[in-house]
PDB file of C-alpha atoms in Angstrom:
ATOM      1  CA  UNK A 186     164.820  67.234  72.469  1.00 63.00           C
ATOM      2  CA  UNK A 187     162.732  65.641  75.225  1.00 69.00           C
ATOM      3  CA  UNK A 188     165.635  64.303  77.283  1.00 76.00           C
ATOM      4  CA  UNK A 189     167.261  67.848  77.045  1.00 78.00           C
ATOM      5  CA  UNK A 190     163.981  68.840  78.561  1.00 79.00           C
ATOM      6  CA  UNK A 191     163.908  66.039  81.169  1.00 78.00           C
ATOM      7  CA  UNK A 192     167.156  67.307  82.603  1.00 82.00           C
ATOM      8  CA  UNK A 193     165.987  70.847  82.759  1.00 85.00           C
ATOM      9  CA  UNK A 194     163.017  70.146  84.517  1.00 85.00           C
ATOM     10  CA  UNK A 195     164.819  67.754  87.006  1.00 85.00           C
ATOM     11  CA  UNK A 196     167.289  70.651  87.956  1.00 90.00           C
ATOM     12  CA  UNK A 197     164.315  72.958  89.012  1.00 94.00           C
ATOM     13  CA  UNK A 198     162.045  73.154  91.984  1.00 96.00           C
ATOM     14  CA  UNK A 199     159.764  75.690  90.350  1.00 97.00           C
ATOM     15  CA  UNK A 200     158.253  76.366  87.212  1.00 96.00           C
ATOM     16  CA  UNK A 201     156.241  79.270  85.939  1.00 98.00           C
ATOM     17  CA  UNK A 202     154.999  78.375  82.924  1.00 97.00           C
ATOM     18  CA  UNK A 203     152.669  80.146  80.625  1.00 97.00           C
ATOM     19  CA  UNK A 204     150.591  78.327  77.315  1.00 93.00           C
ATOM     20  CA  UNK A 205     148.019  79.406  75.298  1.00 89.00           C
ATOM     21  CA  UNK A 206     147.942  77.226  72.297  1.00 91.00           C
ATOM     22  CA  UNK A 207     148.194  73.871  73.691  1.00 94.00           C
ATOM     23  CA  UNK A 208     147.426  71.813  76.875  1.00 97.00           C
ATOM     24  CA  UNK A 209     151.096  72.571  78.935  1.00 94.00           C
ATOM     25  CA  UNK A 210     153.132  68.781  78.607  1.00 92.00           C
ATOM     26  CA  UNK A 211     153.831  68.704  82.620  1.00 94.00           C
ATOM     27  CA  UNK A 212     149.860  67.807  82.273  1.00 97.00           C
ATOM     28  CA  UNK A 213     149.393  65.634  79.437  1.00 95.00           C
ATOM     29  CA  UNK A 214     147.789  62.503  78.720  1.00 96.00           C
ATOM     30  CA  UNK A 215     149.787  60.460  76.498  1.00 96.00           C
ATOM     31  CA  UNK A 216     147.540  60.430  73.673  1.00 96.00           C
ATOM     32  CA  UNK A 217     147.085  64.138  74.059  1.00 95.00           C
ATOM     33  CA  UNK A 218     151.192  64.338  73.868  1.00 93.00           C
ATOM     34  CA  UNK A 219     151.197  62.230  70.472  1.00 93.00           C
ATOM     35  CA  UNK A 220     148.406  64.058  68.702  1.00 94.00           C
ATOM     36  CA  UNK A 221     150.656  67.420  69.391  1.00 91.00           C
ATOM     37  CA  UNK A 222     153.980  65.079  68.395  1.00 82.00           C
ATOM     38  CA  UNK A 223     152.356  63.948  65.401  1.00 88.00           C
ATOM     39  CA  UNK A 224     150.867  67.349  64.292  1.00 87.00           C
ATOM     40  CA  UNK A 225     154.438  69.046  64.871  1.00 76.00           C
ATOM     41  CA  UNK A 226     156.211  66.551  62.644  1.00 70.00           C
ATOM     42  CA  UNK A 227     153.736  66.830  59.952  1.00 77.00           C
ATOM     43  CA  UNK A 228     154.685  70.212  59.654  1.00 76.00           C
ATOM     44  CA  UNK A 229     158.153  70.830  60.389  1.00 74.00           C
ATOM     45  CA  UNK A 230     158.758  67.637  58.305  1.00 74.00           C
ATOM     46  CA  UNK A 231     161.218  65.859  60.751  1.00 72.00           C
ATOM     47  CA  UNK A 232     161.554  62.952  61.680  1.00 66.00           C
ATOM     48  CA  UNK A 233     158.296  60.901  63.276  1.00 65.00           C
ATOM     49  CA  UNK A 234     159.956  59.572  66.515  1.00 75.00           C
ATOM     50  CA  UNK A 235     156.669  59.896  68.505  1.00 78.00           C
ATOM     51  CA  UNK A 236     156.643  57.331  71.022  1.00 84.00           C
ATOM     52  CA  UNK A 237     160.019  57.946  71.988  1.00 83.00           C
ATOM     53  CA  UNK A 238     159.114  61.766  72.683  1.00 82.00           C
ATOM     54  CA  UNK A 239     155.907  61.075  74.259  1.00 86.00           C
ATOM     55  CA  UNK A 240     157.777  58.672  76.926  1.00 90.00           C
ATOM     56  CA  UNK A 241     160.395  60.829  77.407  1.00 86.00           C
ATOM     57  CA  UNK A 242     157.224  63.331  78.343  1.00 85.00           C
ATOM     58  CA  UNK A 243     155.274  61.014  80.589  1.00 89.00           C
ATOM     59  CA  UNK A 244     158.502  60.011  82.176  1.00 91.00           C
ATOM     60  CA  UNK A 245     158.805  64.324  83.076  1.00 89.00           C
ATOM     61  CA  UNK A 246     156.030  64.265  84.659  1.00 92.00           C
ATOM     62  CA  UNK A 247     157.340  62.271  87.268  1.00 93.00           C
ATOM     63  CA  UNK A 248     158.947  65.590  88.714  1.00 94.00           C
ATOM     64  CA  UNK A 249     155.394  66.466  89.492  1.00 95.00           C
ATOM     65  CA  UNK A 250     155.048  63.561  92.397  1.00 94.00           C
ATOM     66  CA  UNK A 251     158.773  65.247  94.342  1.00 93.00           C
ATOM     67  CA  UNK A 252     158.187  66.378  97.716  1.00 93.00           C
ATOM     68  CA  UNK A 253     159.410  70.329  96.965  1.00 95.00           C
ATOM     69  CA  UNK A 254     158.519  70.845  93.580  1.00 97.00           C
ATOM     70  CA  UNK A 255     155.993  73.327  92.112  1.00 97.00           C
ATOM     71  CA  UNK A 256     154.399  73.427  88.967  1.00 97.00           C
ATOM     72  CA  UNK A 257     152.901  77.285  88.425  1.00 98.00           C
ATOM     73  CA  UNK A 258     151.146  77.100  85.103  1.00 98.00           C
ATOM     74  CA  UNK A 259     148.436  78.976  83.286  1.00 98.00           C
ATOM     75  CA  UNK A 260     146.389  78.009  80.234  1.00 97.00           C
ATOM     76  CA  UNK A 261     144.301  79.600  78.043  1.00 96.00           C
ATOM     77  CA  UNK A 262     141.107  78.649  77.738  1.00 97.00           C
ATOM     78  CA  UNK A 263     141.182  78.626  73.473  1.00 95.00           C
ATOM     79  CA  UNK A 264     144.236  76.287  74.608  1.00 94.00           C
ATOM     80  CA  UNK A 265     141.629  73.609  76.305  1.00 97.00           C
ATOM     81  CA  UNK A 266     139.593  74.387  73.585  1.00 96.00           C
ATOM     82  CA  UNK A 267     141.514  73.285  70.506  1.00 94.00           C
ATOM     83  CA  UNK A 268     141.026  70.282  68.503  1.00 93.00           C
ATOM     84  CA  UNK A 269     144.404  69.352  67.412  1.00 93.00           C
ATOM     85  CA  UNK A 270     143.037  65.839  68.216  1.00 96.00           C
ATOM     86  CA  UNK A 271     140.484  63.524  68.196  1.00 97.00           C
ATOM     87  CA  UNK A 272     137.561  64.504  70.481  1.00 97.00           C
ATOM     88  CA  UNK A 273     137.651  61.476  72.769  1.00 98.00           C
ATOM     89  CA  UNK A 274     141.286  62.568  73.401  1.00 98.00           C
ATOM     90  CA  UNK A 275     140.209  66.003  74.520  1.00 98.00           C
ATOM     91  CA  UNK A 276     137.438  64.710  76.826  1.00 98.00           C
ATOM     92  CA  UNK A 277     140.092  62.714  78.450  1.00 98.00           C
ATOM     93  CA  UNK A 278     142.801  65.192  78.866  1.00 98.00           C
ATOM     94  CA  UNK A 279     140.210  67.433  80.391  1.00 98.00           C
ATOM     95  CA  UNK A 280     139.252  64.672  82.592  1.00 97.00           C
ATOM     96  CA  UNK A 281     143.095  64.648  83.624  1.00 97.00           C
ATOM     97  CA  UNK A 282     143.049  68.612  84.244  1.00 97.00           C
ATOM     98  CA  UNK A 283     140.217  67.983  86.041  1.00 97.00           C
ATOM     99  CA  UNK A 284     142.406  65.406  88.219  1.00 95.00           C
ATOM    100  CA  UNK A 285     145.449  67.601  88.320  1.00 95.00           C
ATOM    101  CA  UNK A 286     143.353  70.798  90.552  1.00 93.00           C
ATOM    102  CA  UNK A 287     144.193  70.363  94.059  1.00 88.00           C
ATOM    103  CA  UNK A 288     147.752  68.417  93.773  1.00 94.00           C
ATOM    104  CA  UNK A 289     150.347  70.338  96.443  1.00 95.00           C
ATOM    105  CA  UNK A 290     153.044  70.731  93.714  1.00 97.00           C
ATOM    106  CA  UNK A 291     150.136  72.082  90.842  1.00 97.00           C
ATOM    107  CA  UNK A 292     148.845  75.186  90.766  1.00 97.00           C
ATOM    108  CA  UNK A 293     146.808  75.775  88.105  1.00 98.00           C
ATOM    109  CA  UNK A 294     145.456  78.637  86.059  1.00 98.00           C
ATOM    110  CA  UNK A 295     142.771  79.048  83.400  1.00 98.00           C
ATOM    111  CA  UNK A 296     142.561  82.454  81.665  1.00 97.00           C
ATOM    112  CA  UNK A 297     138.917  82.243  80.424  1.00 97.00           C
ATOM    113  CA  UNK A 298     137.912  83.630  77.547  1.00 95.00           C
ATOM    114  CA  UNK A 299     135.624  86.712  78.754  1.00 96.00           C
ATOM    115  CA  UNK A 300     139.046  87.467  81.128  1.00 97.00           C
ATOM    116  CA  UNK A 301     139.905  91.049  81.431  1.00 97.00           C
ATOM    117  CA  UNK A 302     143.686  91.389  80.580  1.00 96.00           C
ATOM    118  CA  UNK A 303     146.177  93.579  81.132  1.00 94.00           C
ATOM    119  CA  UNK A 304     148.610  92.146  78.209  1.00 94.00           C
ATOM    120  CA  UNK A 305     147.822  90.621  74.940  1.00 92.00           C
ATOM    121  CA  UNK A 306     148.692  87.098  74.763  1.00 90.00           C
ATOM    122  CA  UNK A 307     151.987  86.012  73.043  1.00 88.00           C
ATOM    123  CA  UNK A 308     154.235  82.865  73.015  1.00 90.00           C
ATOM    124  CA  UNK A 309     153.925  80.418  75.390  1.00 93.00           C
ATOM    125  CA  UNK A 310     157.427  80.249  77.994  1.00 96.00           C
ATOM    126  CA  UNK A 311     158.838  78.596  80.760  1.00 95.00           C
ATOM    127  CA  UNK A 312     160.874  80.198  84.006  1.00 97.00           C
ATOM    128  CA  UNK A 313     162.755  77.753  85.305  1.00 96.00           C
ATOM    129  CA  UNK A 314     163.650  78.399  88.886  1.00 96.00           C
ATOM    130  CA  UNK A 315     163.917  82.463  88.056  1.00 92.00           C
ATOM    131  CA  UNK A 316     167.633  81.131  86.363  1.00 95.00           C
ATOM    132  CA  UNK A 317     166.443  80.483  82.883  1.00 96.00           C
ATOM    133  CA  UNK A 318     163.303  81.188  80.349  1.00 97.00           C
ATOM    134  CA  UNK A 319     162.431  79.020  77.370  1.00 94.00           C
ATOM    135  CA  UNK A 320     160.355  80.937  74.554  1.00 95.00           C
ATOM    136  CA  UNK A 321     158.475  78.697  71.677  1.00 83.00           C
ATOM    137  CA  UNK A 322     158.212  79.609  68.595  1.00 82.00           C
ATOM    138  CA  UNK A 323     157.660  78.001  65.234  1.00 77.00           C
ATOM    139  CA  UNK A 324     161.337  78.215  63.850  1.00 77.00           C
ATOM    140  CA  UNK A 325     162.591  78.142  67.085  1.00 80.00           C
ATOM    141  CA  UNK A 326     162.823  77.743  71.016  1.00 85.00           C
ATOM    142  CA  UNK A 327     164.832  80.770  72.727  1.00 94.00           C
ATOM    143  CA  UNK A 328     166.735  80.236  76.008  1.00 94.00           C
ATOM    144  CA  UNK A 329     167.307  83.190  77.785  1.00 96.00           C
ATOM    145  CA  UNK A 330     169.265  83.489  80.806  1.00 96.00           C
ATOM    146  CA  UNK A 331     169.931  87.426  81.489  1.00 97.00           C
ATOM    147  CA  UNK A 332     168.342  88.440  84.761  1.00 97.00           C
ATOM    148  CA  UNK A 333     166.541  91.524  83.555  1.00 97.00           C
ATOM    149  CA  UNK A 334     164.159  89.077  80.873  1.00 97.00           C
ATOM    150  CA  UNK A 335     163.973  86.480  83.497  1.00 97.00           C
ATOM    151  CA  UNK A 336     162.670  89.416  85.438  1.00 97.00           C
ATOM    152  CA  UNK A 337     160.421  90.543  82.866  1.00 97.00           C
ATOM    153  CA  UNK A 338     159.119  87.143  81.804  1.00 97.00           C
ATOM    154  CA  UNK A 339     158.016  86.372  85.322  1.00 97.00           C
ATOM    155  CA  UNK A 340     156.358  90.204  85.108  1.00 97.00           C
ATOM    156  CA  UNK A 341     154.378  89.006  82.004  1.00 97.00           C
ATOM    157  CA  UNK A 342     153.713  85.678  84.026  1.00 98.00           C
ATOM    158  CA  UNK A 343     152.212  87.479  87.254  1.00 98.00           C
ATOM    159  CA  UNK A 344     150.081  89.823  84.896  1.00 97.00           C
ATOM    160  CA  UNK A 345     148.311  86.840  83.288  1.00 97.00           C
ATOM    161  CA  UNK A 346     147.958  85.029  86.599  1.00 98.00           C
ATOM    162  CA  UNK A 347     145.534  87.821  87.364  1.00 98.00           C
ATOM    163  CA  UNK A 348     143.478  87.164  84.522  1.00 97.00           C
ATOM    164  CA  UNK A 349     142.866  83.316  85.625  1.00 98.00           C
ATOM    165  CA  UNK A 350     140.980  81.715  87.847  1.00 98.00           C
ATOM    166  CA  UNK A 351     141.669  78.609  90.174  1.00 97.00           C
ATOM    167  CA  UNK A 352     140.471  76.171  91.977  1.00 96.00           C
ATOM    168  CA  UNK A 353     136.708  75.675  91.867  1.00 96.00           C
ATOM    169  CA  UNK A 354     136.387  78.219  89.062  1.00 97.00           C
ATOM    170  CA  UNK A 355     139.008  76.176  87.120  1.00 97.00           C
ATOM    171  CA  UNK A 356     137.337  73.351  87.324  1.00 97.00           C
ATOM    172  CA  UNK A 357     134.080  74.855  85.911  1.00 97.00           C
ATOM    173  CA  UNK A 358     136.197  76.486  83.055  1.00 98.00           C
ATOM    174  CA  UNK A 359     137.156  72.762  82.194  1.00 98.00           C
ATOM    175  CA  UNK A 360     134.442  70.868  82.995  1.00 97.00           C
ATOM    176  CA  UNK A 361     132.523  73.651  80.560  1.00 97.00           C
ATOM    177  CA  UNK A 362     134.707  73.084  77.628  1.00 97.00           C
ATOM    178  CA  UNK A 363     134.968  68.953  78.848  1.00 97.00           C
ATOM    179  CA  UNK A 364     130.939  68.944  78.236  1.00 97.00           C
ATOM    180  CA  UNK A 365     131.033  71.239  74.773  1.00 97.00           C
ATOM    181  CA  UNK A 366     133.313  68.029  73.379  1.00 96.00           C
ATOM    182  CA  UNK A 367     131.197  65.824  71.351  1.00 92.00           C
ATOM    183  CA  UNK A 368     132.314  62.276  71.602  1.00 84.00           C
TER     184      UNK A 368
END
């Protein structure tokens, strides 16, 4: 499923790309990436081919470092928040967030908590390029490619981006939640 998602990515020059349960995978540490493997495989009971999926992730992120490419993505801050792994694997994947504010081909959104929203938030998606939309859910991932919910998708996406904050204020949303982690 990762390589399927390696070729997607590599096709597009910009992503739009909303989460709000889990730390997006185009910003990942690896140890974040297995805890969220492992989890998901404990669940769905399928097979435990972790490492494999988690360098087929890091190895995605690669598209991050192409002159041309833009990564538009906004997380919530519950998302930063959750402790779907051990804590000194949260400090450090907010330490990479941290690292990740400020790279040309990353812009990055927090939706804090106390945000004001226009929508209610629902399942994390992806727009890739404005030509296709990936929806996750737990049974399973939708790909839509019919202009009018492309359209609406990236409607949904501009709404939220008005609820987060970047930059400097991103940083202090992470570097808030990075200093409530006890390690």
């Amino acid at each position: 499923m990762q390589e399927t998602w390696n070729a997607l990515v590599s096709e597009s020059r910009t992503l739009h790309v909303s989460d709000d349960h889990v730390v997006n995978g185009m910003l990942q540490t690896p140890d974040y990436g297995r805890s969220v493997f492992k989890r998901h495989a404990e669940f769905r009971r399928s097979p435990q081919d972790m490492e494999d999926a988690v360098r087929a992730r890091m190895k995605r992120q690669e598209w991050l470092y192409r002159p041309g490419r833009q990564l538009n993505v906004l997380m919530w801050e519950p998302a930063l928040r959750a402790q779907i792994c051990p804590p000194e694997v949260l400090a450090a994947q907010m330490d990479r967030l941290l690292g990740v504010v400020g790279m040309d081909t990353v812009h990055l959104g927090i939706v804090p908590l106390d945000a004001a929203l226009r929508l209610p938030p629902g399942n994390s998606f992806w727009v890739l390029d404005g030509r296709l939309v990936t929806v996750e859910d737990w049974h399973a991932e939708l790909w839509l490619d019919d202009a009018e919910t492309i359209a609406l998708y990236r409607r949904v996406w501009d709404s939220f981006a008005e609820s987060a904050v970047y930059g400097a204020e991103a940083q202090q949303v992470i570097a808030r939640v990075r200093r409530s982690i006890k390690v």
